[in-house]
Amino acid sequence: DWSSDVCSSDLDIELLPIFDIENIFLNLRAKSISEVVNLKYRCNNNVKDEEGKEHKCGNLVEFDLNVLEIDTPKIIKDSNKIMISDKLGLMMKYPSFTVIVSNKGKSESETLIDLIVDCIDYVFDENQIYKSKDTPRQELIDLVESLQSKDLDKIKEFFETIPKISKKFDFECKKCGYKETIELQGAQSFFV
C-alpha cells in the first residue's frame, strides 16, 4: 500500500515537485471518493446555422474519466542541466509546492527571479559545485540578473517542459459530430 509508505517515511511533501503532489492528490481522490471523475467539455467547433452565420456549437458533453488511467509525468534526462558557458552551468530542480506558494503577492519580475533562484539546485564550473543552499541568496539573485537573454531562454524552456500529469482522449460532439483529441494537464483539469 503506497499510502503507508508515504505516511511512515521521512518524506517532506513541501519539497516534492508539483507534479508529484498532483499525482498524490489524484491517487487520494481515487481511493477516498472514486476512481471515476465526471467531466464536462464544451464543443468549440464552428458551425453554420440555417442562415449561414457561423457560431460555436457550444454543446456541453459529459464524460467519465478514470483518474488511475492518467499518465504519470515523464522526466527527460538532463533537461534540468543548463549550460551558461562552456565552463559554467546550472542544475535546476523542479518547483515545489513551497516555491509556488512563497511567490504569491510579489511583482512579476520579483516572482520570476525568485522562482529561478528557488529552482537552482546548484551552480557548477569545471572545478567545483556550489550548492544553492550553501550560497548566499543575493549571489544567486545577482547571477540570475546577470544572465543574457539566450540563457534566460534556456531557463524558460526548462520551465515550459516541466513534467505534468496529463491525459489525452478522443472527443466527439454528439450534436455536430466534431472530433478532436483533447489533452488535459495538471490536477485542476481533472477536478472541474
JSON list of C-alpha atoms in Angstrom, two decimals:
[
{"chain": "A", "resi": 1, "resn": "ASP", "atom": "CA", "xyz": [0.00, 0.00, 0.00]},
{"chain": "A", "resi": 2, "resn": "TRP", "atom": "CA", "xyz": [1.65, 3.22, -1.22]},
{"chain": "A", "resi": 3, "resn": "SER", "atom": "CA", "xyz": [-0.06, 5.39, 1.44]},
{"chain": "A", "resi": 4, "resn": "SER", "atom": "CA", "xyz": [1.61, 3.58, 4.33]},
{"chain": "A", "resi": 5, "resn": "ASP", "atom": "CA", "xyz": [4.99, 4.07, 2.65]},
{"chain": "A", "resi": 6, "resn": "VAL", "atom": "CA", "xyz": [4.37, 7.80, 2.26]},
{"chain": "A", "resi": 7, "resn": "CYS", "atom": "CA", "xyz": [2.95, 8.27, 5.75]},
{"chain": "A", "resi": 8, "resn": "SER", "atom": "CA", "xyz": [5.74, 6.39, 7.52]},
{"chain": "A", "resi": 9, "resn": "SER", "atom": "CA", "xyz": [8.68, 7.87, 5.63]},
{"chain": "A", "resi": 10, "resn": "ASP", "atom": "CA", "xyz": [10.74, 10.97, 6.29]},
{"chain": "A", "resi": 11, "resn": "LEU", "atom": "CA", "xyz": [9.35, 12.45, 3.08]},
{"chain": "A", "resi": 12, "resn": "ASP", "atom": "CA", "xyz": [8.91, 16.23, 3.19]},
{"chain": "A", "resi": 13, "resn": "ILE", "atom": "CA", "xyz": [5.87, 16.81, 1.00]},
{"chain": "A", "resi": 14, "resn": "GLU", "atom": "CA", "xyz": [6.57, 20.55, 0.81]},
{"chain": "A", "resi": 15, "resn": "LEU", "atom": "CA", "xyz": [9.76, 19.80, -1.13]},
{"chain": "A", "resi": 16, "resn": "LEU", "atom": "CA", "xyz": [8.16, 17.45, -3.66]},
{"chain": "A", "resi": 17, "resn": "PRO", "atom": "CA", "xyz": [7.77, 18.77, -7.21]},
{"chain": "A", "resi": 18, "resn": "ILE", "atom": "CA", "xyz": [4.26, 19.97, -8.05]},
{"chain": "A", "resi": 19, "resn": "PHE", "atom": "CA", "xyz": [3.62, 17.05, -10.42]},
{"chain": "A", "resi": 20, "resn": "ASP", "atom": "CA", "xyz": [4.32, 14.53, -7.63]},
{"chain": "A", "resi": 21, "resn": "ILE", "atom": "CA", "xyz": [1.88, 16.32, -5.31]},
{"chain": "A", "resi": 22, "resn": "GLU", "atom": "CA", "xyz": [-0.76, 16.35, -8.06]},
{"chain": "A", "resi": 23, "resn": "ASN", "atom": "CA", "xyz": [-0.24, 12.63, -8.56]},
{"chain": "A", "resi": 24, "resn": "ILE", "atom": "CA", "xyz": [-0.68, 12.02, -4.82]},
{"chain": "A", "resi": 25, "resn": "PHE", "atom": "CA", "xyz": [-3.91, 14.07, -4.82]},
{"chain": "A", "resi": 26, "resn": "LEU", "atom": "CA", "xyz": [-5.30, 12.09, -7.75]},
{"chain": "A", "resi": 27, "resn": "ASN", "atom": "CA", "xyz": [-4.49, 8.79, -6.04]},
{"chain": "A", "resi": 28, "resn": "LEU", "atom": "CA", "xyz": [-6.01, 10.00, -2.76]},
{"chain": "A", "resi": 29, "resn": "ARG", "atom": "CA", "xyz": [-9.13, 11.09, -4.64]},
{"chain": "A", "resi": 30, "resn": "ALA", "atom": "CA", "xyz": [-9.34, 7.69, -6.33]},
{"chain": "A", "resi": 31, "resn": "LYS", "atom": "CA", "xyz": [-9.00, 5.81, -3.04]},
{"chain": "A", "resi": 32, "resn": "SER", "atom": "CA", "xyz": [-11.28, 8.03, -0.94]},
{"chain": "A", "resi": 33, "resn": "ILE", "atom": "CA", "xyz": [-14.08, 9.10, -3.32]},
{"chain": "A", "resi": 34, "resn": "SER", "atom": "CA", "xyz": [-13.98, 7.26, -6.63]},
{"chain": "A", "resi": 35, "resn": "GLU", "atom": "CA", "xyz": [-11.58, 6.40, -9.40]},
{"chain": "A", "resi": 36, "resn": "VAL", "atom": "CA", "xyz": [-14.00, 7.95, -11.89]},
{"chain": "A", "resi": 37, "resn": "VAL", "atom": "CA", "xyz": [-14.42, 11.70, -12.35]},
{"chain": "A", "resi": 38, "resn": "ASN", "atom": "CA", "xyz": [-17.33, 13.12, -14.34]},
{"chain": "A", "resi": 39, "resn": "LEU", "atom": "CA", "xyz": [-16.01, 15.90, -16.59]},
{"chain": "A", "resi": 40, "resn": "LYS", "atom": "CA", "xyz": [-17.71, 18.31, -18.98]},
{"chain": "A", "resi": 41, "resn": "TYR", "atom": "CA", "xyz": [-16.33, 19.75, -22.18]},
{"chain": "A", "resi": 42, "resn": "ARG", "atom": "CA", "xyz": [-17.96, 22.42, -24.32]},
{"chain": "A", "resi": 43, "resn": "CYS", "atom": "CA", "xyz": [-17.64, 21.87, -28.07]},
{"chain": "A", "resi": 44, "resn": "ASN", "atom": "CA", "xyz": [-15.72, 24.73, -29.70]},
{"chain": "A", "resi": 45, "resn": "ASN", "atom": "CA", "xyz": [-16.40, 23.71, -33.28]},
{"chain": "A", "resi": 46, "resn": "ASN", "atom": "CA", "xyz": [-17.55, 26.47, -35.65]},
{"chain": "A", "resi": 47, "resn": "VAL", "atom": "CA", "xyz": [-20.89, 25.56, -37.24]},
{"chain": "A", "resi": 48, "resn": "LYS", "atom": "CA", "xyz": [-23.29, 27.41, -39.51]},
{"chain": "A", "resi": 49, "resn": "ASP", "atom": "CA", "xyz": [-26.92, 27.99, -38.64]},
{"chain": "A", "resi": 50, "resn": "GLU", "atom": "CA", "xyz": [-29.85, 27.94, -41.12]},
{"chain": "A", "resi": 51, "resn": "GLU", "atom": "CA", "xyz": [-28.98, 31.49, -42.25]},
{"chain": "A", "resi": 52, "resn": "GLY", "atom": "CA", "xyz": [-25.36, 30.58, -42.92]},
{"chain": "A", "resi": 53, "resn": "LYS", "atom": "CA", "xyz": [-23.97, 32.52, -39.94]},
{"chain": "A", "resi": 54, "resn": "GLU", "atom": "CA", "xyz": [-21.02, 30.93, -38.18]},
{"chain": "A", "resi": 55, "resn": "HIS", "atom": "CA", "xyz": [-21.06, 30.38, -34.42]},
{"chain": "A", "resi": 56, "resn": "LYS", "atom": "CA", "xyz": [-19.65, 27.97, -31.85]},
{"chain": "A", "resi": 57, "resn": "CYS", "atom": "CA", "xyz": [-21.53, 24.71, -31.46]},
{"chain": "A", "resi": 58, "resn": "GLY", "atom": "CA", "xyz": [-21.39, 25.11, -27.67]},
{"chain": "A", "resi": 59, "resn": "ASN", "atom": "CA", "xyz": [-22.79, 21.65, -26.93]},
{"chain": "A", "resi": 60, "resn": "LEU", "atom": "CA", "xyz": [-21.82, 20.52, -23.43]},
{"chain": "A", "resi": 61, "resn": "VAL", "atom": "CA", "xyz": [-20.61, 16.92, -23.48]},
{"chain": "A", "resi": 62, "resn": "GLU", "atom": "CA", "xyz": [-20.22, 14.95, -20.25]},
{"chain": "A", "resi": 63, "resn": "PHE", "atom": "CA", "xyz": [-17.86, 12.01, -19.95]},
{"chain": "A", "resi": 64, "resn": "ASP", "atom": "CA", "xyz": [-16.28, 9.87, -17.27]},
{"chain": "A", "resi": 65, "resn": "LEU", "atom": "CA", "xyz": [-12.54, 9.61, -16.77]},
{"chain": "A", "resi": 66, "resn": "ASN", "atom": "CA", "xyz": [-10.73, 7.11, -14.59]},
{"chain": "A", "resi": 67, "resn": "VAL", "atom": "CA", "xyz": [-8.07, 9.10, -12.70]},
{"chain": "A", "resi": 68, "resn": "LEU", "atom": "CA", "xyz": [-5.93, 5.98, -12.33]},
{"chain": "A", "resi": 69, "resn": "GLU", "atom": "CA", "xyz": [-5.51, 6.00, -16.13]},
{"chain": "A", "resi": 70, "resn": "ILE", "atom": "CA", "xyz": [-3.91, 9.45, -16.11]},
{"chain": "A", "resi": 71, "resn": "ASP", "atom": "CA", "xyz": [-0.39, 9.41, -17.49]},
{"chain": "A", "resi": 72, "resn": "THR", "atom": "CA", "xyz": [2.45, 9.67, -14.99]},
{"chain": "A", "resi": 73, "resn": "PRO", "atom": "CA", "xyz": [4.81, 12.52, -15.87]},
{"chain": "A", "resi": 74, "resn": "LYS", "atom": "CA", "xyz": [7.97, 11.50, -17.69]},
{"chain": "A", "resi": 75, "resn": "ILE", "atom": "CA", "xyz": [11.20, 13.18, -16.67]},
{"chain": "A", "resi": 76, "resn": "ILE", "atom": "CA", "xyz": [13.60, 13.82, -19.55]},
{"chain": "A", "resi": 77, "resn": "LYS", "atom": "CA", "xyz": [17.17, 13.05, -18.57]},
{"chain": "A", "resi": 78, "resn": "ASP", "atom": "CA", "xyz": [19.40, 16.13, -18.35]},
{"chain": "A", "resi": 79, "resn": "SER", "atom": "CA", "xyz": [16.53, 18.53, -19.13]},
{"chain": "A", "resi": 80, "resn": "ASN", "atom": "CA", "xyz": [17.37, 20.32, -15.89]},
{"chain": "A", "resi": 81, "resn": "LYS", "atom": "CA", "xyz": [21.03, 20.95, -16.79]},
{"chain": "A", "resi": 82, "resn": "ILE", "atom": "CA", "xyz": [21.51, 24.43, -18.27]},
{"chain": "A", "resi": 83, "resn": "MET", "atom": "CA", "xyz": [24.89, 25.42, -19.66]},
{"chain": "A", "resi": 84, "resn": "ILE", "atom": "CA", "xyz": [25.59, 29.15, -19.38]},
{"chain": "A", "resi": 85, "resn": "SER", "atom": "CA", "xyz": [29.03, 28.84, -20.99]},
{"chain": "A", "resi": 86, "resn": "ASP", "atom": "CA", "xyz": [31.47, 26.04, -21.79]},
{"chain": "A", "resi": 87, "resn": "LYS", "atom": "CA", "xyz": [32.61, 26.07, -18.18]},
{"chain": "A", "resi": 88, "resn": "LEU", "atom": "CA", "xyz": [29.60, 27.31, -16.16]},
{"chain": "A", "resi": 89, "resn": "GLY", "atom": "CA", "xyz": [26.22, 25.70, -15.72]},
{"chain": "A", "resi": 90, "resn": "LEU", "atom": "CA", "xyz": [23.12, 25.46, -13.57]},
{"chain": "A", "resi": 91, "resn": "MET", "atom": "CA", "xyz": [21.49, 22.30, -12.34]},
{"chain": "A", "resi": 92, "resn": "MET", "atom": "CA", "xyz": [17.81, 23.10, -11.87]},
{"chain": "A", "resi": 93, "resn": "LYS", "atom": "CA", "xyz": [15.24, 21.35, -9.69]},
{"chain": "A", "resi": 94, "resn": "TYR", "atom": "CA", "xyz": [11.53, 21.30, -10.34]},
{"chain": "A", "resi": 95, "resn": "PRO", "atom": "CA", "xyz": [9.45, 23.85, -8.41]},
{"chain": "A", "resi": 96, "resn": "SER", "atom": "CA", "xyz": [7.87, 22.52, -5.26]},
{"chain": "A", "resi": 97, "resn": "PHE", "atom": "CA", "xyz": [4.61, 23.50, -3.62]},
{"chain": "A", "resi": 98, "resn": "THR", "atom": "CA", "xyz": [6.55, 25.70, -1.19]},
{"chain": "A", "resi": 99, "resn": "VAL", "atom": "CA", "xyz": [8.23, 27.59, -4.04]},
{"chain": "A", "resi": 100, "resn": "ILE", "atom": "CA", "xyz": [4.91, 28.30, -5.77]},
{"chain": "A", "resi": 101, "resn": "VAL", "atom": "CA", "xyz": [3.15, 29.47, -2.58]},
{"chain": "A", "resi": 102, "resn": "SER", "atom": "CA", "xyz": [6.08, 31.61, -1.37]},
{"chain": "A", "resi": 103, "resn": "ASN", "atom": "CA", "xyz": [5.97, 33.73, -4.54]},
{"chain": "A", "resi": 104, "resn": "LYS", "atom": "CA", "xyz": [2.36, 34.88, -4.21]},
{"chain": "A", "resi": 105, "resn": "GLY", "atom": "CA", "xyz": [1.82, 38.64, -3.91]},
{"chain": "A", "resi": 106, "resn": "LYS", "atom": "CA", "xyz": [5.13, 39.72, -5.46]},
{"chain": "A", "resi": 107, "resn": "SER", "atom": "CA", "xyz": [5.68, 41.71, -8.66]},
{"chain": "A", "resi": 108, "resn": "GLU", "atom": "CA", "xyz": [6.09, 39.75, -11.87]},
{"chain": "A", "resi": 109, "resn": "SER", "atom": "CA", "xyz": [9.84, 40.40, -12.13]},
{"chain": "A", "resi": 110, "resn": "GLU", "atom": "CA", "xyz": [10.42, 39.57, -8.43]},
{"chain": "A", "resi": 111, "resn": "THR", "atom": "CA", "xyz": [8.39, 36.40, -8.81]},
{"chain": "A", "resi": 112, "resn": "LEU", "atom": "CA", "xyz": [10.34, 35.34, -11.89]},
{"chain": "A", "resi": 113, "resn": "ILE", "atom": "CA", "xyz": [13.75, 35.95, -10.30]},
{"chain": "A", "resi": 114, "resn": "ASP", "atom": "CA", "xyz": [12.69, 34.25, -7.04]},
{"chain": "A", "resi": 115, "resn": "LEU", "atom": "CA", "xyz": [11.29, 31.29, -8.95]},
{"chain": "A", "resi": 116, "resn": "ILE", "atom": "CA", "xyz": [14.52, 30.82, -10.90]},
{"chain": "A", "resi": 117, "resn": "VAL", "atom": "CA", "xyz": [16.68, 31.22, -7.77]},
{"chain": "A", "resi": 118, "resn": "ASP", "atom": "CA", "xyz": [14.46, 28.82, -5.78]},
{"chain": "A", "resi": 119, "resn": "CYS", "atom": "CA", "xyz": [14.80, 26.22, -8.53]},
{"chain": "A", "resi": 120, "resn": "ILE", "atom": "CA", "xyz": [18.59, 26.33, -8.77]},
{"chain": "A", "resi": 121, "resn": "ASP", "atom": "CA", "xyz": [19.84, 23.15, -7.14]},
{"chain": "A", "resi": 122, "resn": "TYR", "atom": "CA", "xyz": [23.46, 24.06, -7.70]},
{"chain": "A", "resi": 123, "resn": "VAL", "atom": "CA", "xyz": [25.81, 26.07, -9.90]},
{"chain": "A", "resi": 124, "resn": "PHE", "atom": "CA", "xyz": [28.84, 24.28, -11.29]},
{"chain": "A", "resi": 125, "resn": "ASP", "atom": "CA", "xyz": [32.00, 25.07, -13.17]},
{"chain": "A", "resi": 126, "resn": "GLU", "atom": "CA", "xyz": [34.79, 22.85, -14.40]},
{"chain": "A", "resi": 127, "resn": "ASN", "atom": "CA", "xyz": [36.29, 22.62, -10.90]},
{"chain": "A", "resi": 128, "resn": "GLN", "atom": "CA", "xyz": [33.52, 22.78, -8.32]},
{"chain": "A", "resi": 129, "resn": "ILE", "atom": "CA", "xyz": [29.85, 22.51, -7.41]},
{"chain": "A", "resi": 130, "resn": "TYR", "atom": "CA", "xyz": [28.25, 25.39, -5.49]},
{"chain": "A", "resi": 131, "resn": "LYS", "atom": "CA", "xyz": [25.07, 24.18, -3.79]},
{"chain": "A", "resi": 132, "resn": "SER", "atom": "CA", "xyz": [22.38, 26.85, -3.65]},
{"chain": "A", "resi": 133, "resn": "LYS", "atom": "CA", "xyz": [21.57, 26.04, -0.03]},
{"chain": "A", "resi": 134, "resn": "ASP", "atom": "CA", "xyz": [25.19, 26.92, 0.88]},
{"chain": "A", "resi": 135, "resn": "THR", "atom": "CA", "xyz": [25.35, 30.05, -1.30]},
{"chain": "A", "resi": 136, "resn": "PRO", "atom": "CA", "xyz": [24.10, 33.47, -0.14]},
{"chain": "A", "resi": 137, "resn": "ARG", "atom": "CA", "xyz": [20.75, 34.14, -1.83]},
{"chain": "A", "resi": 138, "resn": "GLN", "atom": "CA", "xyz": [21.89, 37.56, -3.07]},
{"chain": "A", "resi": 139, "resn": "GLU", "atom": "CA", "xyz": [24.74, 35.92, -5.01]},
{"chain": "A", "resi": 140, "resn": "LEU", "atom": "CA", "xyz": [22.22, 33.68, -6.78]},
{"chain": "A", "resi": 141, "resn": "ILE", "atom": "CA", "xyz": [19.96, 36.68, -7.49]},
{"chain": "A", "resi": 142, "resn": "ASP", "atom": "CA", "xyz": [22.95, 38.59, -8.90]},
{"chain": "A", "resi": 143, "resn": "LEU", "atom": "CA", "xyz": [23.83, 35.60, -11.09]},
{"chain": "A", "resi": 144, "resn": "VAL", "atom": "CA", "xyz": [20.27, 35.35, -12.46]},
{"chain": "A", "resi": 145, "resn": "GLU", "atom": "CA", "xyz": [20.09, 39.10, -13.06]},
{"chain": "A", "resi": 146, "resn": "SER", "atom": "CA", "xyz": [23.38, 38.95, -15.00]},
{"chain": "A", "resi": 147, "resn": "LEU", "atom": "CA", "xyz": [22.24, 36.22, -17.39]},
{"chain": "A", "resi": 148, "resn": "GLN", "atom": "CA", "xyz": [21.97, 37.00, -21.09]},
{"chain": "A", "resi": 149, "resn": "SER", "atom": "CA", "xyz": [18.65, 36.58, -22.90]},
{"chain": "A", "resi": 150, "resn": "LYS", "atom": "CA", "xyz": [19.87, 33.36, -24.59]},
{"chain": "A", "resi": 151, "resn": "ASP", "atom": "CA", "xyz": [20.49, 31.88, -21.12]},
{"chain": "A", "resi": 152, "resn": "LEU", "atom": "CA", "xyz": [17.11, 33.05, -19.87]},
{"chain": "A", "resi": 153, "resn": "ASP", "atom": "CA", "xyz": [15.56, 31.36, -22.92]},
{"chain": "A", "resi": 154, "resn": "LYS", "atom": "CA", "xyz": [17.16, 28.07, -21.81]},
{"chain": "A", "resi": 155, "resn": "ILE", "atom": "CA", "xyz": [15.69, 28.53, -18.32]},
{"chain": "A", "resi": 156, "resn": "LYS", "atom": "CA", "xyz": [12.32, 29.39, -19.85]},
{"chain": "A", "resi": 157, "resn": "GLU", "atom": "CA", "xyz": [12.46, 26.15, -21.84]},
{"chain": "A", "resi": 158, "resn": "PHE", "atom": "CA", "xyz": [13.21, 24.23, -18.62]},
{"chain": "A", "resi": 159, "resn": "PHE", "atom": "CA", "xyz": [10.05, 25.66, -17.03]},
{"chain": "A", "resi": 160, "resn": "GLU", "atom": "CA", "xyz": [7.95, 25.07, -20.15]},
{"chain": "A", "resi": 161, "resn": "THR", "atom": "CA", "xyz": [8.96, 21.41, -20.24]},
{"chain": "A", "resi": 162, "resn": "ILE", "atom": "CA", "xyz": [8.31, 20.62, -16.58]},
{"chain": "A", "resi": 163, "resn": "PRO", "atom": "CA", "xyz": [6.56, 17.24, -16.44]},
{"chain": "A", "resi": 164, "resn": "LYS", "atom": "CA", "xyz": [2.80, 17.45, -15.89]},
{"chain": "A", "resi": 165, "resn": "ILE", "atom": "CA", "xyz": [0.17, 14.87, -15.18]},
{"chain": "A", "resi": 166, "resn": "SER", "atom": "CA", "xyz": [-1.87, 14.61, -18.34]},
{"chain": "A", "resi": 167, "resn": "LYS", "atom": "CA", "xyz": [-4.40, 12.54, -20.20]},
{"chain": "A", "resi": 168, "resn": "LYS", "atom": "CA", "xyz": [-5.26, 12.58, -23.90]},
{"chain": "A", "resi": 169, "resn": "PHE", "atom": "CA", "xyz": [-8.63, 11.37, -25.05]},
{"chain": "A", "resi": 170, "resn": "ASP", "atom": "CA", "xyz": [-10.77, 11.47, -28.16]},
{"chain": "A", "resi": 171, "resn": "PHE", "atom": "CA", "xyz": [-13.72, 13.85, -28.02]},
{"chain": "A", "resi": 172, "resn": "GLU", "atom": "CA", "xyz": [-16.76, 13.61, -30.26]},
{"chain": "A", "resi": 173, "resn": "CYS", "atom": "CA", "xyz": [-19.64, 16.06, -30.09]},
{"chain": "A", "resi": 174, "resn": "LYS", "atom": "CA", "xyz": [-22.98, 14.27, -30.31]},
{"chain": "A", "resi": 175, "resn": "LYS", "atom": "CA", "xyz": [-24.65, 17.43, -31.66]},
{"chain": "A", "resi": 176, "resn": "CYS", "atom": "CA", "xyz": [-22.41, 18.45, -34.59]},
{"chain": "A", "resi": 177, "resn": "GLY", "atom": "CA", "xyz": [-20.21, 15.35, -34.99]},
{"chain": "A", "resi": 178, "resn": "TYR", "atom": "CA", "xyz": [-16.96, 17.29, -34.47]},
{"chain": "A", "resi": 179, "resn": "LYS", "atom": "CA", "xyz": [-14.00, 15.15, -33.38]},
{"chain": "A", "resi": 180, "resn": "GLU", "atom": "CA", "xyz": [-10.73, 16.18, -31.78]},
{"chain": "A", "resi": 181, "resn": "THR", "atom": "CA", "xyz": [-8.08, 14.88, -29.43]},
{"chain": "A", "resi": 182, "resn": "ILE", "atom": "CA", "xyz": [-8.07, 16.75, -26.14]},
{"chain": "A", "resi": 183, "resn": "GLU", "atom": "CA", "xyz": [-5.25, 16.79, -23.62]},
{"chain": "A", "resi": 184, "resn": "LEU", "atom": "CA", "xyz": [-5.98, 17.69, -20.02]},
{"chain": "A", "resi": 185, "resn": "GLN", "atom": "CA", "xyz": [-2.95, 18.78, -17.99]},
{"chain": "A", "resi": 186, "resn": "GLY", "atom": "CA", "xyz": [-2.50, 19.42, -14.29]},
{"chain": "A", "resi": 187, "resn": "ALA", "atom": "CA", "xyz": [-4.69, 18.19, -11.43]},
{"chain": "A", "resi": 188, "resn": "GLN", "atom": "CA", "xyz": [-7.01, 21.20, -11.71]},
{"chain": "A", "resi": 189, "resn": "SER", "atom": "CA", "xyz": [-8.18, 19.89, -15.12]},
{"chain": "A", "resi": 190, "resn": "PHE", "atom": "CA", "xyz": [-9.47, 16.70, -13.53]},
{"chain": "A", "resi": 191, "resn": "PHE", "atom": "CA", "xyz": [-11.48, 18.33, -10.73]},
{"chain": "A", "resi": 192, "resn": "VAL", "atom": "CA", "xyz": [-13.63, 20.85, -12.64]}
]
